[in-house]
PDB file of C-alpha atoms in Angstrom:
ATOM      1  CA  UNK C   1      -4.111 -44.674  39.062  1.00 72.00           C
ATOM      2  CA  UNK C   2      -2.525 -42.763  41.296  1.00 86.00           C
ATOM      3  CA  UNK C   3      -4.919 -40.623  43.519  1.00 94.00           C
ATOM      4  CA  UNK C   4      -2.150 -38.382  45.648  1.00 95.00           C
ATOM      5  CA  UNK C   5      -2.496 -35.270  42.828  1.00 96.00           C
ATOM      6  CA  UNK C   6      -6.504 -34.734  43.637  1.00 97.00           C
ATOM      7  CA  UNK C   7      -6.046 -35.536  47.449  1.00 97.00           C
ATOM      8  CA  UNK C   8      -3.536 -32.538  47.498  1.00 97.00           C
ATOM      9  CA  UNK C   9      -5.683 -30.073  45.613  1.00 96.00           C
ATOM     10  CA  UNK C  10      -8.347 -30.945  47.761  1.00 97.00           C
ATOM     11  CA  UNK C  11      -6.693 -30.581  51.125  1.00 96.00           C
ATOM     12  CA  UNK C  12      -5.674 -27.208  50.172  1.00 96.00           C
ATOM     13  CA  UNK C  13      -9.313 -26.187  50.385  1.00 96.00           C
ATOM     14  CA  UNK C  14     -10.760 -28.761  52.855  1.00 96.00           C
ATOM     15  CA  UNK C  15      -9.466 -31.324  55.045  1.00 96.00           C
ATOM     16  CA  UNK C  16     -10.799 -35.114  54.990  1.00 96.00           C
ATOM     17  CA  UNK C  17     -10.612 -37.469  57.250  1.00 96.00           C
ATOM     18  CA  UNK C  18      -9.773 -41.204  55.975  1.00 97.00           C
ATOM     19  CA  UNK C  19     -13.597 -42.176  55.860  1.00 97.00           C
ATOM     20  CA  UNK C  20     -14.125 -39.413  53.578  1.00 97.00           C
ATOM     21  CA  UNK C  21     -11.186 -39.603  51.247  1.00 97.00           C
ATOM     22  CA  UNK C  22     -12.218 -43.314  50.768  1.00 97.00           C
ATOM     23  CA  UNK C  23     -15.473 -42.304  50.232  1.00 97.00           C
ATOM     24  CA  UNK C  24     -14.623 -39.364  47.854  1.00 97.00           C
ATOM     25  CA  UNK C  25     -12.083 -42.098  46.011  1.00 97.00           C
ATOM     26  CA  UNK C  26     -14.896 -44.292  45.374  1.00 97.00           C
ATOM     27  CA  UNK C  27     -16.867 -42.516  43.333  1.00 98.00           C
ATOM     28  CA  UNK C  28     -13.844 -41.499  41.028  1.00 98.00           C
ATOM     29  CA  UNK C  29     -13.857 -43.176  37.252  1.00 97.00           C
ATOM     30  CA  UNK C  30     -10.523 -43.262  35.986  1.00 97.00           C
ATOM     31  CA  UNK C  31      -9.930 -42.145  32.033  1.00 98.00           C
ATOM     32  CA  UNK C  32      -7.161 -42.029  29.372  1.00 98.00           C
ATOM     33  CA  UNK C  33      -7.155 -40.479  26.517  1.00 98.00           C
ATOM     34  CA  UNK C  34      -4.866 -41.041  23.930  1.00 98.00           C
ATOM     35  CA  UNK C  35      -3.278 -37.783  22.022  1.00 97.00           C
ATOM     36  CA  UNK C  36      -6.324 -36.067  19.687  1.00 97.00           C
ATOM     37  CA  UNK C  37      -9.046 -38.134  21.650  1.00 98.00           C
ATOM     38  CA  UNK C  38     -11.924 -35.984  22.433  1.00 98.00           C
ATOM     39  CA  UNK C  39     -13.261 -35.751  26.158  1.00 98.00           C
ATOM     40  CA  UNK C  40     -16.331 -34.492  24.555  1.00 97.00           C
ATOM     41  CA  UNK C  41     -17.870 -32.791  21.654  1.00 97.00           C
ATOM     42  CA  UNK C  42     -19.637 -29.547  20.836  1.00 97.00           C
ATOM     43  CA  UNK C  43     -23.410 -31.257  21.193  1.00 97.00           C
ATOM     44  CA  UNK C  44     -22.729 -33.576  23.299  1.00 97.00           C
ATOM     45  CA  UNK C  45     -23.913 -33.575  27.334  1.00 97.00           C
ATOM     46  CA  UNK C  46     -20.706 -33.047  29.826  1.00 97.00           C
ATOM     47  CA  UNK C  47     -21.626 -35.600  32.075  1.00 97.00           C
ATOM     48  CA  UNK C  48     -18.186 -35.299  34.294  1.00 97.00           C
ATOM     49  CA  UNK C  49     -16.274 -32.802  36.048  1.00 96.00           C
ATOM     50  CA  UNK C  50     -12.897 -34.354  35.371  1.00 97.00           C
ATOM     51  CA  UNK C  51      -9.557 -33.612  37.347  1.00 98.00           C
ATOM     52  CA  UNK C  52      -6.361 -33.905  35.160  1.00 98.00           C
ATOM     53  CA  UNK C  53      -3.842 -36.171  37.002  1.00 97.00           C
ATOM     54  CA  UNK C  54      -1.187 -36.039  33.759  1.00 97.00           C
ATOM     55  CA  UNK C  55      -1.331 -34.758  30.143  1.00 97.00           C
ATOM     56  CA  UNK C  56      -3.092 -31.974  28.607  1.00 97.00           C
ATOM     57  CA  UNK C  57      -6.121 -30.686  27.314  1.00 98.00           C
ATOM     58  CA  UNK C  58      -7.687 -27.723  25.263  1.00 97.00           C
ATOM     59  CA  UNK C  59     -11.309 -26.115  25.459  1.00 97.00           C
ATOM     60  CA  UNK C  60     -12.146 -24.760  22.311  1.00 97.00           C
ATOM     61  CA  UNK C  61     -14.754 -23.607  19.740  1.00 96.00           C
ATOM     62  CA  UNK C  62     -14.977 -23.895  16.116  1.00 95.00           C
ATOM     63  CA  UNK C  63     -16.007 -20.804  14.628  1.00 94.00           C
ATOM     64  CA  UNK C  64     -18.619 -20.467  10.879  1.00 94.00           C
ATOM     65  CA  UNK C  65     -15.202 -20.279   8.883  1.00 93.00           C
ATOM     66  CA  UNK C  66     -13.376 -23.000  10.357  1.00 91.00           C
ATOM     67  CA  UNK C  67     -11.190 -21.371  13.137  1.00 91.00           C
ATOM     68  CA  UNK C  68     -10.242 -22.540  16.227  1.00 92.00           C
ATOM     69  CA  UNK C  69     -10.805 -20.523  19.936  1.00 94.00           C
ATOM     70  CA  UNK C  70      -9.154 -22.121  22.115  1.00 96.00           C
ATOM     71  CA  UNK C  71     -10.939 -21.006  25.427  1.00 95.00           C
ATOM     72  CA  UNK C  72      -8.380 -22.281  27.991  1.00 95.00           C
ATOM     73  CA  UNK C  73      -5.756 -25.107  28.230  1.00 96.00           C
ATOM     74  CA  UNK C  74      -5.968 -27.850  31.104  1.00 95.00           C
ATOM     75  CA  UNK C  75      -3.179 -29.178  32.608  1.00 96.00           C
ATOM     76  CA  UNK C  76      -1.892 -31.649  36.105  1.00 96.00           C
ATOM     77  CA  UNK C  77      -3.230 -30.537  39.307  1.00 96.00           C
ATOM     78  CA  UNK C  78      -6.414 -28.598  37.337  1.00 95.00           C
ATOM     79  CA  UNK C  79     -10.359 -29.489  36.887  1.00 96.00           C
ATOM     80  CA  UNK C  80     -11.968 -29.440  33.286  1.00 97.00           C
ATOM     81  CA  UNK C  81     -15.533 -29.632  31.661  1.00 96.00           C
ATOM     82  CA  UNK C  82     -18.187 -26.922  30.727  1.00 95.00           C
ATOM     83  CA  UNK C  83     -19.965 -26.781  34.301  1.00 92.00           C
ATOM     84  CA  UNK C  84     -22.862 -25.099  32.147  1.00 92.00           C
ATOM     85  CA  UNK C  85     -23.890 -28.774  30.624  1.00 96.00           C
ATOM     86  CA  UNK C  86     -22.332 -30.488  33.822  1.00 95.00           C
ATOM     87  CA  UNK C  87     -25.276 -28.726  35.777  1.00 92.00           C
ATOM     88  CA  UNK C  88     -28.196 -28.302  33.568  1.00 94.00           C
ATOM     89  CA  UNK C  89     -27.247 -31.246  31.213  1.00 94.00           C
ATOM     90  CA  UNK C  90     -27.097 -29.659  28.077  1.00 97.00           C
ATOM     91  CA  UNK C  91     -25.692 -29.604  24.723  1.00 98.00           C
ATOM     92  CA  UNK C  92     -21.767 -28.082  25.513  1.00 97.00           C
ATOM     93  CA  UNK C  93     -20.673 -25.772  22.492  1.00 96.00           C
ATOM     94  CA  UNK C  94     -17.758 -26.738  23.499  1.00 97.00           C
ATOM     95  CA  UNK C  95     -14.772 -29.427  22.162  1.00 98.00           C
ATOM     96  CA  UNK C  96     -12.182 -30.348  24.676  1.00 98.00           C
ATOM     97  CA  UNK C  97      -9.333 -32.900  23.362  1.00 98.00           C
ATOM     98  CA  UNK C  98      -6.290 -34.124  24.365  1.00 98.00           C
ATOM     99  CA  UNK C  99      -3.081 -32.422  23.178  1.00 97.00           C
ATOM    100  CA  UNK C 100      -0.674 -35.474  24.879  1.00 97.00           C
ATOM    101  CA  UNK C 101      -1.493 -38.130  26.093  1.00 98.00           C
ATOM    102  CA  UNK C 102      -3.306 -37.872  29.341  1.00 98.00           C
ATOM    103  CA  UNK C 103      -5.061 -39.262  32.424  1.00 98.00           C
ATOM    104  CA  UNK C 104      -8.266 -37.988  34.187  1.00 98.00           C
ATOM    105  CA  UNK C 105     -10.185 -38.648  37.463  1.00 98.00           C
ATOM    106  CA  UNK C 106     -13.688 -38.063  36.265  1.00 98.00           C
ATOM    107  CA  UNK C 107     -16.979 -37.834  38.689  1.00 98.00           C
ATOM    108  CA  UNK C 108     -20.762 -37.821  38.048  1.00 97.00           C
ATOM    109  CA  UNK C 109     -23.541 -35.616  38.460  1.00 96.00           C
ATOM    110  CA  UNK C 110     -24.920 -38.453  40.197  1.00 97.00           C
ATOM    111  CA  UNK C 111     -21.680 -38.911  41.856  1.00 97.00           C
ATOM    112  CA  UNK C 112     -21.376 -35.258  43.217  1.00 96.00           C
ATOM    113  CA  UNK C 113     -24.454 -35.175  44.541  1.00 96.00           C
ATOM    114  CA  UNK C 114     -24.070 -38.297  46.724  1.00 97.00           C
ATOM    115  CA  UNK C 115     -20.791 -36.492  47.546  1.00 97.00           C
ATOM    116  CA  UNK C 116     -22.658 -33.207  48.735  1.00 96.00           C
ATOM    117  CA  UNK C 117     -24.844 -35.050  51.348  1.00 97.00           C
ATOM    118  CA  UNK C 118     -22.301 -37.178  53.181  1.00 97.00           C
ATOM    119  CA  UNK C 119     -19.576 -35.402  52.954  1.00 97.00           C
ATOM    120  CA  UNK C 120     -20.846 -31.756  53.124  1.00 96.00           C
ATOM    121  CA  UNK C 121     -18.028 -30.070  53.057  1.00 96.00           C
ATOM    122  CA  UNK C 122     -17.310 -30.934  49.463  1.00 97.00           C
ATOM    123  CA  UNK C 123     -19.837 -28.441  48.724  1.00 94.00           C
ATOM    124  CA  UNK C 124     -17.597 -25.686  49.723  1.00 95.00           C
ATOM    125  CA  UNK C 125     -14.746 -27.338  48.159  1.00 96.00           C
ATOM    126  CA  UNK C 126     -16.080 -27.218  45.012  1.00 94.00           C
ATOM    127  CA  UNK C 127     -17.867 -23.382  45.537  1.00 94.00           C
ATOM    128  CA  UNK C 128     -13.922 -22.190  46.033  1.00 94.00           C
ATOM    129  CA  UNK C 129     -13.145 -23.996  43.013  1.00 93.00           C
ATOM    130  CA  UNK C 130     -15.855 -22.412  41.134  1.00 91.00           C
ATOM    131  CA  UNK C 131     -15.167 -19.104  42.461  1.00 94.00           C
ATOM    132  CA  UNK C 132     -11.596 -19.298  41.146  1.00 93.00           C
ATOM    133  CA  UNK C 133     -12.767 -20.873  37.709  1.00 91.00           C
ATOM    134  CA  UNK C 134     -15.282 -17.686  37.522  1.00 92.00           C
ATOM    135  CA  UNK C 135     -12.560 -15.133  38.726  1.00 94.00           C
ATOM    136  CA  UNK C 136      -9.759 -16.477  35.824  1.00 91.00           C
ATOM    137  CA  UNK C 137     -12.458 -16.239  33.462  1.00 92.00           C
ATOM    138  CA  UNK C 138     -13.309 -12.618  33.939  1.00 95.00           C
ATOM    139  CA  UNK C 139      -9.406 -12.012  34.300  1.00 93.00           C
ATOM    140  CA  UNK C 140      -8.951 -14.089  30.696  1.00 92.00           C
ATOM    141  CA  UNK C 141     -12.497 -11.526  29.303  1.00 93.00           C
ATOM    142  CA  UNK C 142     -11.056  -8.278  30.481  1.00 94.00           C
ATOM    143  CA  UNK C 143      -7.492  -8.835  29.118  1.00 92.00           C
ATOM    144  CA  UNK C 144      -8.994 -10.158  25.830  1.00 91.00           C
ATOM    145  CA  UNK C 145     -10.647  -6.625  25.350  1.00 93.00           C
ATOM    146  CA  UNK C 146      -8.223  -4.411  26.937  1.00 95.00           C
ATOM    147  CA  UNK C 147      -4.443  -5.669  26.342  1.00 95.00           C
ATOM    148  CA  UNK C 148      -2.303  -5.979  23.314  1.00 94.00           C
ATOM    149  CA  UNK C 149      -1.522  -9.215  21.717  1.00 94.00           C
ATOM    150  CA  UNK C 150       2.238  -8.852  23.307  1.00 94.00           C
ATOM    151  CA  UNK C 151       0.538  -8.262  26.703  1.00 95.00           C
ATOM    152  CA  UNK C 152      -1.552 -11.065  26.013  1.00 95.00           C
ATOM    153  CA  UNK C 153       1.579 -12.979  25.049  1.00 95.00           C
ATOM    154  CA  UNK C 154       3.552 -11.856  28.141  1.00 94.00           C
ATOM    155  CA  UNK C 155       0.764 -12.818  30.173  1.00 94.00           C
ATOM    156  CA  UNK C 156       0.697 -16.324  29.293  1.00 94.00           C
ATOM    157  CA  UNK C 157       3.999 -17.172  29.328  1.00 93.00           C
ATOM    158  CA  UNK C 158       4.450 -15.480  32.945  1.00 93.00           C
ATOM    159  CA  UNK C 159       1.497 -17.399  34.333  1.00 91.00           C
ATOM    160  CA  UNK C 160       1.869 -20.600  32.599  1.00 90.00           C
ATOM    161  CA  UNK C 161       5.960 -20.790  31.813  1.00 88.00           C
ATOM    162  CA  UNK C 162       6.172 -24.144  31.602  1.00 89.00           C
ATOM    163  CA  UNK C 163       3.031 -24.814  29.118  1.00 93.00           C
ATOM    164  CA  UNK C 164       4.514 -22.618  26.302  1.00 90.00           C
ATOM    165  CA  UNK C 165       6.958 -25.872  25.513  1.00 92.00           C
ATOM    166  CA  UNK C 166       4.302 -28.136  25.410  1.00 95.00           C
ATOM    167  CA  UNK C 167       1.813 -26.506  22.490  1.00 96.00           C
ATOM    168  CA  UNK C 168       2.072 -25.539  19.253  1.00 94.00           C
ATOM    169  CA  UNK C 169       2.302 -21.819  17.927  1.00 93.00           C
ATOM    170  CA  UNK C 170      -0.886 -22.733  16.664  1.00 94.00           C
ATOM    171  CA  UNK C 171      -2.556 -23.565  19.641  1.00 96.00           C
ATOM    172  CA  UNK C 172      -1.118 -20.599  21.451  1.00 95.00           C
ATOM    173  CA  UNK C 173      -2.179 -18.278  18.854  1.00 95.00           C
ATOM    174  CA  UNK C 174      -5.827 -19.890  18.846  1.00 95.00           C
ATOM    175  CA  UNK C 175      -5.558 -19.044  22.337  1.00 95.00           C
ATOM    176  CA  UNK C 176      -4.368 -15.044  22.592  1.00 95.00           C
ATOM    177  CA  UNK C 177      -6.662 -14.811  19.477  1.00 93.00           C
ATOM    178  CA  UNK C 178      -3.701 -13.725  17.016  1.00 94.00           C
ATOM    179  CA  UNK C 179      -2.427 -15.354  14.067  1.00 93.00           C
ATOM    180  CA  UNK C 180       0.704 -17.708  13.764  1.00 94.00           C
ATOM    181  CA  UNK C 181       2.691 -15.466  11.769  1.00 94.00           C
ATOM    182  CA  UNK C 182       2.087 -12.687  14.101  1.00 94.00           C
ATOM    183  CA  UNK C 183       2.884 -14.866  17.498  1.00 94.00           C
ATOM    184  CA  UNK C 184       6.223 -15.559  15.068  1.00 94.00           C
ATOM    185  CA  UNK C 185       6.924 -11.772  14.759  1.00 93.00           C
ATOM    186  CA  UNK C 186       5.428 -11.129  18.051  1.00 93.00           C
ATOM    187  CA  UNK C 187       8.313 -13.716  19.489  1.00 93.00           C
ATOM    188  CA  UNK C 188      10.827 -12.505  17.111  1.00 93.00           C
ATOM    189  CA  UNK C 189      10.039  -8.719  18.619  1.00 91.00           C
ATOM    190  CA  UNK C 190      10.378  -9.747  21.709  1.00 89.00           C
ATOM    191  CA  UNK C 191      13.903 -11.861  21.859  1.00 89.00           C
ATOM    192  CA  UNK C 192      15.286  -8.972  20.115  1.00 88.00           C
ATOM    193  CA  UNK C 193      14.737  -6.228  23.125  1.00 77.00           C
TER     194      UNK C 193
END
């Protein structure tokens, strides 16, 4: 597989030398998941922090009646798991699947933490990517109790423009928390100004 996607995202926090990136390499597992494969299930331990290198994935929960949340999407160039079970190895209550087709570079707990002590600076590496992860999430929690559903709407498309083709009205409804019939009116609303 090809490894240039993660050596980019890296080298935009850190900078590795060539023993390092071989070393870093190394203990990378590759994965593909077919289209509806599940990474993991609500349960189950998340035993890898996993770097998307093509396709895409969805984070969600299943609610008591049956409905989807979709939590957040994953696409190229972006790191998915539930770093809650990654780090204490718990159940996840989450389900993360592929929506196309898609290939992973995947490392261990076990894997990190060799990582950590010879190549230290992977620890900040991963504390900026963290930090980000925690930042979108409170961004995603405050708009989710303070904007409409067109702001919502807006939102997404203006941050993610390109993702919109690639999911359902389903899945993006599942995600601002709306119905499919109102993201269709919502839509309709909007090409209409």
């Amino acid at each position: 597989m090809n490894t240039d996607l993660i050596i980019q995202n890296i080298s935009r926090h850190i900078q590795l030398d060539k023993t390092e990136t071989d070393f870093f390499l190394s203990l990378l597992e590759t994965k593909k998941l077919k289209r509806k494969e599940f990474l993991f299930k609500q349960g189950e331990i998340c035993k890898t922090e996993n770097f998307i290198v093509k396709g895409c994935l969805r984070t969600y929960t299943i609610d008591n009646n049956g409905f989807e949340h979709i939590v957040m999407f994953g696409i190229e160039d972006w790191w998915v798991g539930d770093l809650l079970s990654f780090l204490t190895q718990s159940p996840t209550t989450y389900y993360i699947d592929a929506l196309e087709d898609t290939e992973i570079l995947q490392i261990t707990k076990p894997n990190l933490d060799k990582l950590y002590e010879r190549v230290p600076k992977f620890d900040r590496f991963f504390r900026l990517i963290l930090q980000n992860a925690f930042i979108a999430q409170q961004n995603r929690i405050n708009q989710n109790l303070s904007f409409t559903a067109e702001q919502r709407y807006l939102n997404f498309i203006s941050k993610h423009p390109n993702l919109e083709q690639r999911l359902s009205q389903k899945q993006i409804s599942a995600y601002l928390g709306i119905t499919p019939v109102f993201l269709s009116m919502l839509r309709r609303k909007l090409t209409q100004k």
